Every structure is written in structure tokens, then in C-alpha cells.
PDB file of C-alpha atoms in Angstrom:
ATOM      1  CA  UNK A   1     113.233  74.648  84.597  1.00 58.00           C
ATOM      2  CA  UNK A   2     110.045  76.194  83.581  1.00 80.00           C
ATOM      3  CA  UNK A   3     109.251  80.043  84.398  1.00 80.00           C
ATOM      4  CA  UNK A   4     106.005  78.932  86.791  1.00 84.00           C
ATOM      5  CA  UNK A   5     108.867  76.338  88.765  1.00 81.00           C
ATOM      6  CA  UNK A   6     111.384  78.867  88.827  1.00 80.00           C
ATOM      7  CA  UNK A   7     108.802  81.610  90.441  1.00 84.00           C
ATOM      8  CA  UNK A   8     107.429  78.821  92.341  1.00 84.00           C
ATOM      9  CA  UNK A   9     110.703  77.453  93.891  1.00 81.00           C
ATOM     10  CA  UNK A  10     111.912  81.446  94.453  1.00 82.00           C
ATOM     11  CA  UNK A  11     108.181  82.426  96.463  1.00 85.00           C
ATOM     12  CA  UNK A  12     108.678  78.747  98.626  1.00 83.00           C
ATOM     13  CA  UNK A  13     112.289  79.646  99.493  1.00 78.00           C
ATOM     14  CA  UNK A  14     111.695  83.236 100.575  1.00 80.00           C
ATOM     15  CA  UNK A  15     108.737  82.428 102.560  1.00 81.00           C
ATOM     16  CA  UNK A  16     109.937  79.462 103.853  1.00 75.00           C
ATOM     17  CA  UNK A  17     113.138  81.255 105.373  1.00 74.00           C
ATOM     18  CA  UNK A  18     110.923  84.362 106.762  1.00 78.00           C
ATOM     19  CA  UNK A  19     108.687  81.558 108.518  1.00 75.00           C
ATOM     20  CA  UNK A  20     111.825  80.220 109.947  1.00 70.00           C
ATOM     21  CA  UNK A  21     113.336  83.625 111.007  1.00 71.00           C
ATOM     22  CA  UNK A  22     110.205  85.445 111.851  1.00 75.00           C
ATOM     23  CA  UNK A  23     106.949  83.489 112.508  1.00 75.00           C
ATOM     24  CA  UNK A  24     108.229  82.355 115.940  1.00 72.00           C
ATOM     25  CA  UNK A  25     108.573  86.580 117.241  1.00 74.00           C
ATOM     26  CA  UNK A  26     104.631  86.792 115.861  1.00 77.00           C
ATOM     27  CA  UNK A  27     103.013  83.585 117.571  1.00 81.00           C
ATOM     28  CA  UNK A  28     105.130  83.622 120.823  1.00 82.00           C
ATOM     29  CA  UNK A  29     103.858  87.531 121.230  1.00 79.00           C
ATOM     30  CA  UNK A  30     100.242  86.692 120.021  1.00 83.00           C
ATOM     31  CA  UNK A  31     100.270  84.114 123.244  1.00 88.00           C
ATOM     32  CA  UNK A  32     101.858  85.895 124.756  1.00 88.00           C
ATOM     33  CA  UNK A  33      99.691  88.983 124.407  1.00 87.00           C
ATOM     34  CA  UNK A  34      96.256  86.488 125.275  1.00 92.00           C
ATOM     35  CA  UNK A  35      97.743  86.080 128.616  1.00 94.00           C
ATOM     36  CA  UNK A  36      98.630  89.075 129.448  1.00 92.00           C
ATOM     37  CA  UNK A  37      95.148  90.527 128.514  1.00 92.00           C
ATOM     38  CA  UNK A  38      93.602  88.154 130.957  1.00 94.00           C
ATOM     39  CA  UNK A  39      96.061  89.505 133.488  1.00 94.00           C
ATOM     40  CA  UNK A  40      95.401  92.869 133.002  1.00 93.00           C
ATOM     41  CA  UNK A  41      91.566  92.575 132.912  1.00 93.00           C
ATOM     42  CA  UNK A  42      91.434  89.998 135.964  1.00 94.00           C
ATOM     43  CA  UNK A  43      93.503  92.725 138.011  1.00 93.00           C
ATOM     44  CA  UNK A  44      91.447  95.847 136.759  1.00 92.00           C
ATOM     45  CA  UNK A  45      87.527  94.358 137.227  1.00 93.00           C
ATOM     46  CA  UNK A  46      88.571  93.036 140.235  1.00 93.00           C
ATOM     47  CA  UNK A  47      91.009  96.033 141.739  1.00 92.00           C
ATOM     48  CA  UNK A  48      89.859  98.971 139.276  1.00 90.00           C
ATOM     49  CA  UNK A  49      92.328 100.239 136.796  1.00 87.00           C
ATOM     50  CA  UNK A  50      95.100 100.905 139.876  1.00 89.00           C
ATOM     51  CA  UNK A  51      95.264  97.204 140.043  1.00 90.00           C
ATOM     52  CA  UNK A  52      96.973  97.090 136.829  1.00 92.00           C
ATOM     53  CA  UNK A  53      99.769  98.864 138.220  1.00 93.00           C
ATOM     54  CA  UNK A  54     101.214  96.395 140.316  1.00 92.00           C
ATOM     55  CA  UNK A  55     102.798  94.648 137.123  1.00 92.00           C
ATOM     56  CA  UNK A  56     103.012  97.759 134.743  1.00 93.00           C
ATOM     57  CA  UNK A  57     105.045  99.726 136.746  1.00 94.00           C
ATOM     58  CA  UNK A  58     108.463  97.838 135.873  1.00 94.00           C
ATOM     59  CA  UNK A  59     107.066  95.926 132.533  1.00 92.00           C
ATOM     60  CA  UNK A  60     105.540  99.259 130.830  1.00 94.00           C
ATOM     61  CA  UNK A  61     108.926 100.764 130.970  1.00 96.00           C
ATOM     62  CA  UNK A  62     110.837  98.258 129.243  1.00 96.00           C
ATOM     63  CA  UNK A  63     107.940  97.592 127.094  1.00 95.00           C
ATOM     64  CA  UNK A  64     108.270 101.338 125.917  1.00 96.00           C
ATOM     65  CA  UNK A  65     111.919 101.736 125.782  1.00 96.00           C
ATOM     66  CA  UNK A  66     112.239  98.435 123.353  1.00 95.00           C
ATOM     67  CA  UNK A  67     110.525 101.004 120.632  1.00 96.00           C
ATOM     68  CA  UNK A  68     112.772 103.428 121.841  1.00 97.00           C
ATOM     69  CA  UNK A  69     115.770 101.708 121.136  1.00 97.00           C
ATOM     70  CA  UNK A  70     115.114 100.571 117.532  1.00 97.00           C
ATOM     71  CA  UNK A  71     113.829 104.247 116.812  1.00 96.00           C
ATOM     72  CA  UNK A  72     117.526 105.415 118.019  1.00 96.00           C
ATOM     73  CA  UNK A  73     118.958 102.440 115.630  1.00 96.00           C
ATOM     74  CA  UNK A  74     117.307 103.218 112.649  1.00 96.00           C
ATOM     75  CA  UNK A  75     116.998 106.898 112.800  1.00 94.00           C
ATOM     76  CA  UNK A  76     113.358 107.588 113.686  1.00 96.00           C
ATOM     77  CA  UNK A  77     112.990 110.770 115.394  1.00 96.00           C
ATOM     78  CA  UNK A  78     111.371 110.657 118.705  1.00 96.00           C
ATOM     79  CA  UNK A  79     109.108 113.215 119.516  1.00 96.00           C
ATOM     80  CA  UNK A  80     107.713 112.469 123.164  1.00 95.00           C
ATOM     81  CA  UNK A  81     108.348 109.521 125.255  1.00 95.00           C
ATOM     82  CA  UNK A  82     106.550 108.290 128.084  1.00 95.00           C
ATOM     83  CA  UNK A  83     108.023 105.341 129.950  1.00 95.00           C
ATOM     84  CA  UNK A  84     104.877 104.885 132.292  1.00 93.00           C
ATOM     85  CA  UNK A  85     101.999 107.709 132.529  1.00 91.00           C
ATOM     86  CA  UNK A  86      98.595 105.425 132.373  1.00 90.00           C
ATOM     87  CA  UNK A  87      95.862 107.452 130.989  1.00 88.00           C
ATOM     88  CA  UNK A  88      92.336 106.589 132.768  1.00 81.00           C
ATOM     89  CA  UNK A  89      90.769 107.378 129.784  1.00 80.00           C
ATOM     90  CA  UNK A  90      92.215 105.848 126.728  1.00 80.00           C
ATOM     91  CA  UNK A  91      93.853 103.069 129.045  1.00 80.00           C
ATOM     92  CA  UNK A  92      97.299 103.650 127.724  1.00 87.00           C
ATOM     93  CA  UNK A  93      99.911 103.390 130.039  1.00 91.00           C
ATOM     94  CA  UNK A  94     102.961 104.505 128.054  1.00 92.00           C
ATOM     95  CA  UNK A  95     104.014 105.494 124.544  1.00 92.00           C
ATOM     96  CA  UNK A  96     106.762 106.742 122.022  1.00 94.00           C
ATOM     97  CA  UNK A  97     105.776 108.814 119.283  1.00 95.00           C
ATOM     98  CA  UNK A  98     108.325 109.330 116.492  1.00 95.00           C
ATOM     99  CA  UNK A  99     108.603 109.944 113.104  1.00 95.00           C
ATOM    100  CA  UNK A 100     110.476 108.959 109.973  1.00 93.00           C
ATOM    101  CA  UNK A 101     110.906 109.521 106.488  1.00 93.00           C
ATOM    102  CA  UNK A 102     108.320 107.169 104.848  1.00 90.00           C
ATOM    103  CA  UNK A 103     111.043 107.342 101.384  1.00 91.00           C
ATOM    104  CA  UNK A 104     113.525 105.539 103.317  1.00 93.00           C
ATOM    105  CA  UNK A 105     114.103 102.380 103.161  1.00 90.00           C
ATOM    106  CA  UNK A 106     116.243 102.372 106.367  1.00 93.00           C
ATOM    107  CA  UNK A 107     113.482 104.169 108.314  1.00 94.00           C
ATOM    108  CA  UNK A 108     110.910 101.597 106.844  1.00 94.00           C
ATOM    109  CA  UNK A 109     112.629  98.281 107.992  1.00 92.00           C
ATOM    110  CA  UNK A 110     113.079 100.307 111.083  1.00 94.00           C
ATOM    111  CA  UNK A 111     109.382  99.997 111.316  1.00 95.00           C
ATOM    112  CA  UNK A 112     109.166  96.420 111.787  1.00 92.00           C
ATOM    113  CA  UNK A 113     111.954  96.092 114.686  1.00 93.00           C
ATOM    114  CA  UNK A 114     110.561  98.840 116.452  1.00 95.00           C
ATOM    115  CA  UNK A 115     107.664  97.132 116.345  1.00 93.00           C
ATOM    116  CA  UNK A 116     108.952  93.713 117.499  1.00 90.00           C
ATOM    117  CA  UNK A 117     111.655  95.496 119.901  1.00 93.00           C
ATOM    118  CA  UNK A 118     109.508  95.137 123.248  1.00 92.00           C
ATOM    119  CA  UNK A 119     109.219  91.248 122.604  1.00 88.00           C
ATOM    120  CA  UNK A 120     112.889  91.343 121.909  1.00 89.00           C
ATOM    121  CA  UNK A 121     114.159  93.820 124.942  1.00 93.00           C
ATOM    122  CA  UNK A 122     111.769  92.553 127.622  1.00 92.00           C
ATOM    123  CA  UNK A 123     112.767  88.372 126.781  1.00 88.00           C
ATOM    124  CA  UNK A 124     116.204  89.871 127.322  1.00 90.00           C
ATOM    125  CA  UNK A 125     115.382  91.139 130.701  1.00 94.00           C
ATOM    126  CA  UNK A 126     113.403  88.007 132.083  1.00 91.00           C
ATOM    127  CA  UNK A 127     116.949  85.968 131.126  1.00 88.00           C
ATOM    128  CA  UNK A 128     118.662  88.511 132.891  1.00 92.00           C
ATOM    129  CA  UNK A 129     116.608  88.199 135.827  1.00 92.00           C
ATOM    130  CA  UNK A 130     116.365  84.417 135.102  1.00 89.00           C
ATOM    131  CA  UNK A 131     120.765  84.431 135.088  1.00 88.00           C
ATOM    132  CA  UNK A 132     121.154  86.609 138.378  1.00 91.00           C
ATOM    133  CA  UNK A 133     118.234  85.110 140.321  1.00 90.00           C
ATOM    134  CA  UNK A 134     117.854  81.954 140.198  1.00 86.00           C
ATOM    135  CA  UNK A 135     121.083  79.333 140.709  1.00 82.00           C
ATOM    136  CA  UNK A 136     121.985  76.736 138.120  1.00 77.00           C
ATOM    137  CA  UNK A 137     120.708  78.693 135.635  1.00 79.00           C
ATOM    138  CA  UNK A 138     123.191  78.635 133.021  1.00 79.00           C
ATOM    139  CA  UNK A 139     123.526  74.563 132.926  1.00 75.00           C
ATOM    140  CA  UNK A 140     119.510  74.812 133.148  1.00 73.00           C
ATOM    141  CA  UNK A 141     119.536  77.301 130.403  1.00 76.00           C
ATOM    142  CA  UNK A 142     121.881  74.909 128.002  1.00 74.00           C
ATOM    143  CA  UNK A 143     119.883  72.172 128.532  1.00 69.00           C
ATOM    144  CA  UNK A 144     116.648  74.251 127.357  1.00 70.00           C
ATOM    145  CA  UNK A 145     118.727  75.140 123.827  1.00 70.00           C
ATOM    146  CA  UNK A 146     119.953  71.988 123.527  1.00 69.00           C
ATOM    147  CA  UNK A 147     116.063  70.992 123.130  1.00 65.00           C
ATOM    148  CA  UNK A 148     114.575  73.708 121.021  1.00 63.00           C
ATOM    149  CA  UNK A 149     118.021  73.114 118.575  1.00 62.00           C
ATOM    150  CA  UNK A 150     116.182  70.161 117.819  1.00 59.00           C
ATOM    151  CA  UNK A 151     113.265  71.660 115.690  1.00 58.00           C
ATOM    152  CA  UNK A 152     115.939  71.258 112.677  1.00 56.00           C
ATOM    153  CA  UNK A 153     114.910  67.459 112.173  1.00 57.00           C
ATOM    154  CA  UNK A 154     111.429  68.079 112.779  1.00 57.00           C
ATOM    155  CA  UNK A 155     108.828  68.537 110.004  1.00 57.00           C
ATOM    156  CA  UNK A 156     105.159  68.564 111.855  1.00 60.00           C
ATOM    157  CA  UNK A 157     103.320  70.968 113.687  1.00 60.00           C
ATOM    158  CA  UNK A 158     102.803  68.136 116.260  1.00 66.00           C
ATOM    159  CA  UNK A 159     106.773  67.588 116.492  1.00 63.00           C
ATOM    160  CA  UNK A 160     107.233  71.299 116.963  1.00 65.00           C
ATOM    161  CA  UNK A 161     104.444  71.156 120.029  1.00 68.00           C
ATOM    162  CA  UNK A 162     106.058  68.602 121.310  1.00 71.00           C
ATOM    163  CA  UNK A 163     110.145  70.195 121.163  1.00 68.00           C
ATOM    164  CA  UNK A 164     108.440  73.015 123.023  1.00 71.00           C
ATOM    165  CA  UNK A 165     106.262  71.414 124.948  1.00 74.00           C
ATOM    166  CA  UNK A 166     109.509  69.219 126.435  1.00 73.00           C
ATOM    167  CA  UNK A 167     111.820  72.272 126.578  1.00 73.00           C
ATOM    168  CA  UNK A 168     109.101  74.585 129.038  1.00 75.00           C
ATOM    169  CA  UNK A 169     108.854  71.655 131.461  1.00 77.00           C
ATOM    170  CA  UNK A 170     113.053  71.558 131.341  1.00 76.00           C
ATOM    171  CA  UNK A 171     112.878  75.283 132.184  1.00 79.00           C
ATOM    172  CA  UNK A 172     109.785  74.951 134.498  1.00 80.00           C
ATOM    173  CA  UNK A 173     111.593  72.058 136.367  1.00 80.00           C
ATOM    174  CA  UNK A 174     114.857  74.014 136.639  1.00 81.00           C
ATOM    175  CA  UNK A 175     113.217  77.036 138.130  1.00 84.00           C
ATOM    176  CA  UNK A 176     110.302  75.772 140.584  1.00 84.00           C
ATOM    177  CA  UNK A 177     112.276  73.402 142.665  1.00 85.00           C
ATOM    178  CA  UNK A 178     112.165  72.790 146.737  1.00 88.00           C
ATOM    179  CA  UNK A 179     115.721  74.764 147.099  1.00 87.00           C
ATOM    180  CA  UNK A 180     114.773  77.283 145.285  1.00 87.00           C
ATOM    181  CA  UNK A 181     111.451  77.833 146.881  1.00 88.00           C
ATOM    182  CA  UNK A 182     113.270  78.477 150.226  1.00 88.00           C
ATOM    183  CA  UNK A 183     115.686  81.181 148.870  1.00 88.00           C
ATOM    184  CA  UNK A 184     114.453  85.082 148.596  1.00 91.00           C
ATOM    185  CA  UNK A 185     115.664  85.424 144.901  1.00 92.00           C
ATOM    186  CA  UNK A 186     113.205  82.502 143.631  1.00 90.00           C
ATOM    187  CA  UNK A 187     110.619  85.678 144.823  1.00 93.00           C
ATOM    188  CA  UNK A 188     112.101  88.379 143.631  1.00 94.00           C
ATOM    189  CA  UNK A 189     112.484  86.636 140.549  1.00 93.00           C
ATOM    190  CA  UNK A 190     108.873  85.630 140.280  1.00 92.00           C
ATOM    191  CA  UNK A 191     107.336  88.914 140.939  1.00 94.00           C
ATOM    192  CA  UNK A 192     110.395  90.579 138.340  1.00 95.00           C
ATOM    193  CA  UNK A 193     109.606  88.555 135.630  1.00 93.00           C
ATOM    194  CA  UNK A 194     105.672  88.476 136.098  1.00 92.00           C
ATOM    195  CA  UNK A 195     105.729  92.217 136.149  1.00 94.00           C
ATOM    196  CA  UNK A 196     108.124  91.916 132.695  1.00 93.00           C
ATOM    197  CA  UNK A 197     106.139  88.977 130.926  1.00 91.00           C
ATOM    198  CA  UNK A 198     103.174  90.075 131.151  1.00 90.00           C
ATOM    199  CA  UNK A 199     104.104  93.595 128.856  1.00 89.00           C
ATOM    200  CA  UNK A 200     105.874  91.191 126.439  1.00 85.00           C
ATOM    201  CA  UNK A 201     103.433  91.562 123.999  1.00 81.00           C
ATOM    202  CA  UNK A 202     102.111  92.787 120.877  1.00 80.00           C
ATOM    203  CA  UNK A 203      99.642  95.242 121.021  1.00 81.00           C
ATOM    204  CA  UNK A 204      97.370  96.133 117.447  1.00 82.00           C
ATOM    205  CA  UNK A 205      99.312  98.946 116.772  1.00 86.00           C
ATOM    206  CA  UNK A 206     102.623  97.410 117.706  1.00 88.00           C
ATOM    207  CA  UNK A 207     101.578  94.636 114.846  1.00 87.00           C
ATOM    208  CA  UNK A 208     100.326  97.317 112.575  1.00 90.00           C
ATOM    209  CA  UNK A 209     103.792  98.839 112.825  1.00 91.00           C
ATOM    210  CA  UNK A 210     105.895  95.736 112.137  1.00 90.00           C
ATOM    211  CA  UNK A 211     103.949  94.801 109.243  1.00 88.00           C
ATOM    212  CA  UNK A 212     104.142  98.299 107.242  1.00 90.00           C
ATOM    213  CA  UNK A 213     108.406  97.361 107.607  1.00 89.00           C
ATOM    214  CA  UNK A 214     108.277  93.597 106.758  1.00 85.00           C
ATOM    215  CA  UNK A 215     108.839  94.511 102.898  1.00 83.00           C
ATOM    216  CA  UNK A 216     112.218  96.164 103.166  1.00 86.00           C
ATOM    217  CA  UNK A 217     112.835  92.449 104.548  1.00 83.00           C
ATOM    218  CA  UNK A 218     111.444  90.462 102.000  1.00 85.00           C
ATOM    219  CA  UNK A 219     112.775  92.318  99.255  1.00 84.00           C
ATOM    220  CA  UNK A 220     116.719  91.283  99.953  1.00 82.00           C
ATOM    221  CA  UNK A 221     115.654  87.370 100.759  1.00 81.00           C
ATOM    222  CA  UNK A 222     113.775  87.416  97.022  1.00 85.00           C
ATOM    223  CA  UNK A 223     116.568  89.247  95.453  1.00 85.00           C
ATOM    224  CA  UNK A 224     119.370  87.025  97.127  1.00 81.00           C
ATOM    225  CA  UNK A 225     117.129  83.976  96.428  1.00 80.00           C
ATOM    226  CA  UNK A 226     116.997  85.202  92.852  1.00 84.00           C
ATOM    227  CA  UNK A 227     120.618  85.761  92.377  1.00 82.00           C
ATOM    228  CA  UNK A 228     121.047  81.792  94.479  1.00 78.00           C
ATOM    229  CA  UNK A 229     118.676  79.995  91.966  1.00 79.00           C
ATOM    230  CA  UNK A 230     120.269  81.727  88.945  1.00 81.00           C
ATOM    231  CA  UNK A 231     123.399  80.676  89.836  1.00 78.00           C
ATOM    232  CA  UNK A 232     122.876  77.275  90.947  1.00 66.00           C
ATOM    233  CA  UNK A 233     124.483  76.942  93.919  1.00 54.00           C
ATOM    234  CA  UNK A 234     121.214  76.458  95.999  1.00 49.00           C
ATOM    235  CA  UNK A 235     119.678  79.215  98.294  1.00 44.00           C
ATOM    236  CA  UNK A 236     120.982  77.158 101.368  1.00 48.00           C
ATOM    237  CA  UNK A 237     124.377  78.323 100.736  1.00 47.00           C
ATOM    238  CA  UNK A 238     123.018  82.102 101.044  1.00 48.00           C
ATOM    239  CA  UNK A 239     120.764  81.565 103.585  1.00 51.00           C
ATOM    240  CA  UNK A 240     121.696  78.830 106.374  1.00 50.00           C
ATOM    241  CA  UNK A 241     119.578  79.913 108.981  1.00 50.00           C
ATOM    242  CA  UNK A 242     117.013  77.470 110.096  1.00 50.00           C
ATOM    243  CA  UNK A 243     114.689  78.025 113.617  1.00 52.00           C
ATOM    244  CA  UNK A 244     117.382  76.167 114.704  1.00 53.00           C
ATOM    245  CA  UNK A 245     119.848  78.246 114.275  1.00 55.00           C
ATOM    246  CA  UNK A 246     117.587  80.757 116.506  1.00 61.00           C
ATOM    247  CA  UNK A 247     117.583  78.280 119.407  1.00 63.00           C
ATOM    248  CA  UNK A 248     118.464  81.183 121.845  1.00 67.00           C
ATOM    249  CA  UNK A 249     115.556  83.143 120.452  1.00 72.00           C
ATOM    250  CA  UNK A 250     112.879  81.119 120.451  1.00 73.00           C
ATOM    251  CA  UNK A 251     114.103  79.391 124.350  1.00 75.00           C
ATOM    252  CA  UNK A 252     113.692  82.784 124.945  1.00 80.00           C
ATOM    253  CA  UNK A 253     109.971  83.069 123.913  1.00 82.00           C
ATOM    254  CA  UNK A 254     109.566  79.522 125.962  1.00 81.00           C
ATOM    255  CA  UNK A 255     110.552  81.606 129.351  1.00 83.00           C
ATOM    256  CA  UNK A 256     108.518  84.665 128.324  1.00 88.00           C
ATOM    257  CA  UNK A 257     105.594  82.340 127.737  1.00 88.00           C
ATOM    258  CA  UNK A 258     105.957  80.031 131.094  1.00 88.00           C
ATOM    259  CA  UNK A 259     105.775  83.205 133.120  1.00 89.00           C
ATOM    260  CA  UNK A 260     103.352  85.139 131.737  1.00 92.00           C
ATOM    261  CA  UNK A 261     100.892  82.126 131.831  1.00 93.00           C
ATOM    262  CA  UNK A 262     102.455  81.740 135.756  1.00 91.00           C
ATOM    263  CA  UNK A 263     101.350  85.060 135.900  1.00 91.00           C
ATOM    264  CA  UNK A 264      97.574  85.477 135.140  1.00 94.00           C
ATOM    265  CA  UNK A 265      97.426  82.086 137.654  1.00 94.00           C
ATOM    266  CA  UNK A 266      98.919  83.708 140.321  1.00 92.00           C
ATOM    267  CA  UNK A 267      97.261  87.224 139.556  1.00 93.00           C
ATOM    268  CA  UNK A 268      93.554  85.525 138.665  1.00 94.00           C
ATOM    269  CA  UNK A 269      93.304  83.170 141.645  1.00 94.00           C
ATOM    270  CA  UNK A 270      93.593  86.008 144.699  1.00 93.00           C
ATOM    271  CA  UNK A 271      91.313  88.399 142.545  1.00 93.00           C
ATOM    272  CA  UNK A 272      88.444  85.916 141.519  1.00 94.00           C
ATOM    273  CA  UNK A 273      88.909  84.959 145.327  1.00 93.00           C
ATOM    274  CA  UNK A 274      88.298  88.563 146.039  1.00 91.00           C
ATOM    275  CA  UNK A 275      85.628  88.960 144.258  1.00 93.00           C
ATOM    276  CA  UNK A 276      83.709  86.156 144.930  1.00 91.00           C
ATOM    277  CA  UNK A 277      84.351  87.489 149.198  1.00 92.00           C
ATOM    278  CA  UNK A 278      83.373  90.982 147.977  1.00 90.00           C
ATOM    279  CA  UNK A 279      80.737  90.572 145.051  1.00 87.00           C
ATOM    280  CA  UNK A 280      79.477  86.329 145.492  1.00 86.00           C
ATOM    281  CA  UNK A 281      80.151  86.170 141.602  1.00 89.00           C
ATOM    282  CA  UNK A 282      83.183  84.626 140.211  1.00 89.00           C
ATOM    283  CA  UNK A 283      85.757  87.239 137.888  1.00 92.00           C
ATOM    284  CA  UNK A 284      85.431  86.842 134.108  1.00 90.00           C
ATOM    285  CA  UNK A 285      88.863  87.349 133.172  1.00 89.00           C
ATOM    286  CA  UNK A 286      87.925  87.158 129.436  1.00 89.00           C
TER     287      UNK A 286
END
């Protein structure tokens, strides 16, 4: 093996593994993110910036405290919190400032999961809404993994549409059905995990964040990879983990994504309706 196939085969491992791991957290919470902008802005030009409020209140909160908790894992020191205090000027509704040791490798992987940890915290709370609220879940919720498992045997983008594609109209079919409709905790559900989905995202700064931290995790796949390809055993062996493996994850992203995009319907329609009544000119949610 030649020195350019060796580097080669090391860079195409690494990446390919931090693709599988990672990529999915990054496009789910860039989609996520465009829908939740067009939420926001349909709610505030046709409502004022109040409007906003009536799916920050609950989502800003666990937005915020997903940084919080990953500062409190790796060590960052928080300086000021505020779970939900919008600012009229700036448009911020709620922040945590903290502060680490920029030496430290600890504090700078930190850096990327407390960048990622409101995706991570506020999926957790839509299945947790998703478990409690709505009946059948947990068969519905098996059949949704059993789907996005299947990504392992599939090698195009198009195949990959189409795992997901078939797995959000399992979950969509599961939730919006004619029994459900008629029961109170289909609503309470609905307006829970709008008001969650739609601060499931990743801001700039949030991205900014995550990025400065994503070399304290490159560094141990390369070295590990490095150590696999010298040895000959294969990388596989060190690293199993395929999006496959991360069916729970990504399913996860599939019901985050379903409800935000629920969401800005729901939210758009009465306010370009509003509008239109109040102004004769139809809301620009873009």
C-alpha cells in the first residue's frame, strides 16, 4: 500500500464515519431551523413580535437549557442564564453565556455538544410528549425504527429520501388518526410539540459553536483509524457504528421535522388569513 492510498483510505474512513454519526444532527436542524423561521416570521408580521410568544414560551426554555446541560457536562462555567426574557431589540429570546478554558480539550469538544444539545434535549421532549400523549405510541414508534434501521443497505441519496420519506408517513399515520382526533391529548400534544419543534433548531451562533469543537472529535476517529489500518484488522472492527446503528436518533429528527413543518401550516394559515381580513395583502412568511 502506497503512502497517497494509505492517507487516502485513513481521510475516507474518518469522514465517512463522522458523516454517518454526525451529518444527520446538522441537516435535520438546518430544516428544521427553515421552518421554524417561517413560523416565527409568519406569527411576528402578522401579530407583532408578542405573536412569537405563543410557541416560545415552552420551546425557548428547553431550547436554552439543552446548552445548559452540556455546559454542566463538560465543565463550562455559566455565567448568566436566561431561560426566556425576549429582547425587543436584538430579538433574542433567551441565552446562556459561559465560559471555558480554550487549552482544554475537554472544554473544546464540550463546544460542539453544547452546541448541538437543544436539537438533542428538545427531540427528547417531543418523544416524551409523543409517549405520554398519544396511545399506541410505542408499537407506532418501533415500527418508525424498524424503517430508518434500514438506511444500512442503502447507498443513494434517492434511497435515503425515500427510507425517510416512508418512515414520516408511518409516524404521520400513527399520530393523525380519527380516534385520536376525538381525544384531548391528540391537542395537547399538538400544541406541546409545535411550541417544542419549532425551537429545535440551529441558530448561526449555535453552528458557529459546534464547529469550533468538531476537532477534538475528529482527532480520536483519525488516530483510532490510524492505529485500525496499521494493524490490519479493518477500521470496522473499531468503529461499527453505521446511521443505522443511530436509528433512534435520526426517527427522532423524522418527528422533530413532521411537526415543525405541521407547525408553520397551522401557524401560517390563521395569520395570512388575518392579514389578508386586516391588511387585503397576503403574509410573506419568507
Amino acid at each position: 500500500m502506497t503512502v497517497l492510498v494509505f492517507i487516502k483510505d485513513l481521510l475516507l474512513a474518518t469522514f465517512g464515519q463522522m458523516a454517518s454519526l454526525f451529518a444527520g444532527v446538522f441537516i435535520f436542524g438546518l430544516l428544521i431551523h427553515f421552518f421554524s423561521q417561517l413560523t416565527f416570521k409568519s406569527l411576528e408580521r402578522a401579530f407583532g413580535r408578542k405573536g412569537v410568544y405563543l410557541v416560545a414560551w415552552l420551546g425557548t426554555p428547553i431550547h436554552e437549557l439543552g446548552h445548559a446541560l452540556f455546559c454542566v457536562i463538560f465543565l463550562h462555567k455559566i455565567v448568566k442564564i436566561e431561560f426566556f426574557k425576549p429582547e425587543p431589540v436584538t430579538g433574542t429570546l433567551g441565552y446562556v453565556s459561559h465560559t471555558w478554558n480554550r487549552s482544554n480539550p475537554w472544554h473544546i469538544l464540550g463546544n460542539f455538544f453544547i452546541g448541538i444539545g437543544p436539537v438533542l434535549l428538545g427531540c427528547l421532549a417531543l418523544l416524551a410528549t409523543f409517549y405520554f400523549l398519544i396511545p399506541g405510541s410505542p408499537r407506532a414508534w418501533d415500527a418508525v425504527l424498524s424503517g430508518v434501521r434500514g438506511v444500512e443497505n442503502i447507498n443513494t441519496v434517492g434511497g435515503y429520501l425515500a427510507i425517510f420519506r416512508g418512515s414520516s408517513l408511518a409516524l404521520a399515520a400513527s399520530i393523525f388518526t380519527l380516534d385520536n382526533l376525538g381525544g384531548w391529548q391528540f391537542w395537547v400534544f399538538l400544541y406541546l410539540s409545535i411550541c417544542v419543534a419549532s425551537n429545535v433548531r440551529l441558530s448561526v451562533s449555535d453552528l458557529k459553536l459546534a464547529l469550533s469543537g468538531i476537532g477534538c472529535i475528529i482527532l480520536p476517529f483519525l488516530l483510532l483509524n490510524l492505529a485500525a489500518l496499521l494493524l490490519g484488522p479493518g477500521n470496522g472492527e473499531l468503529f461499527p457504528w453505521t446511521a443505522s446503528s443511530l436509528g433512534v436518533i435520526y426517527s427522532l429528527f423524522v418527528l422533530a421535522l413532521i411537526m415543525v413543518v405541521i407547525g408553520f401550516v397551522l401557524t401560517y394559515t390563521p395569520a395570512a388569513c388575518y392579514v389578508k381580513m386586516r391588511r387585503g395583502t397576503w403574509l410573506n412568511p419568507f
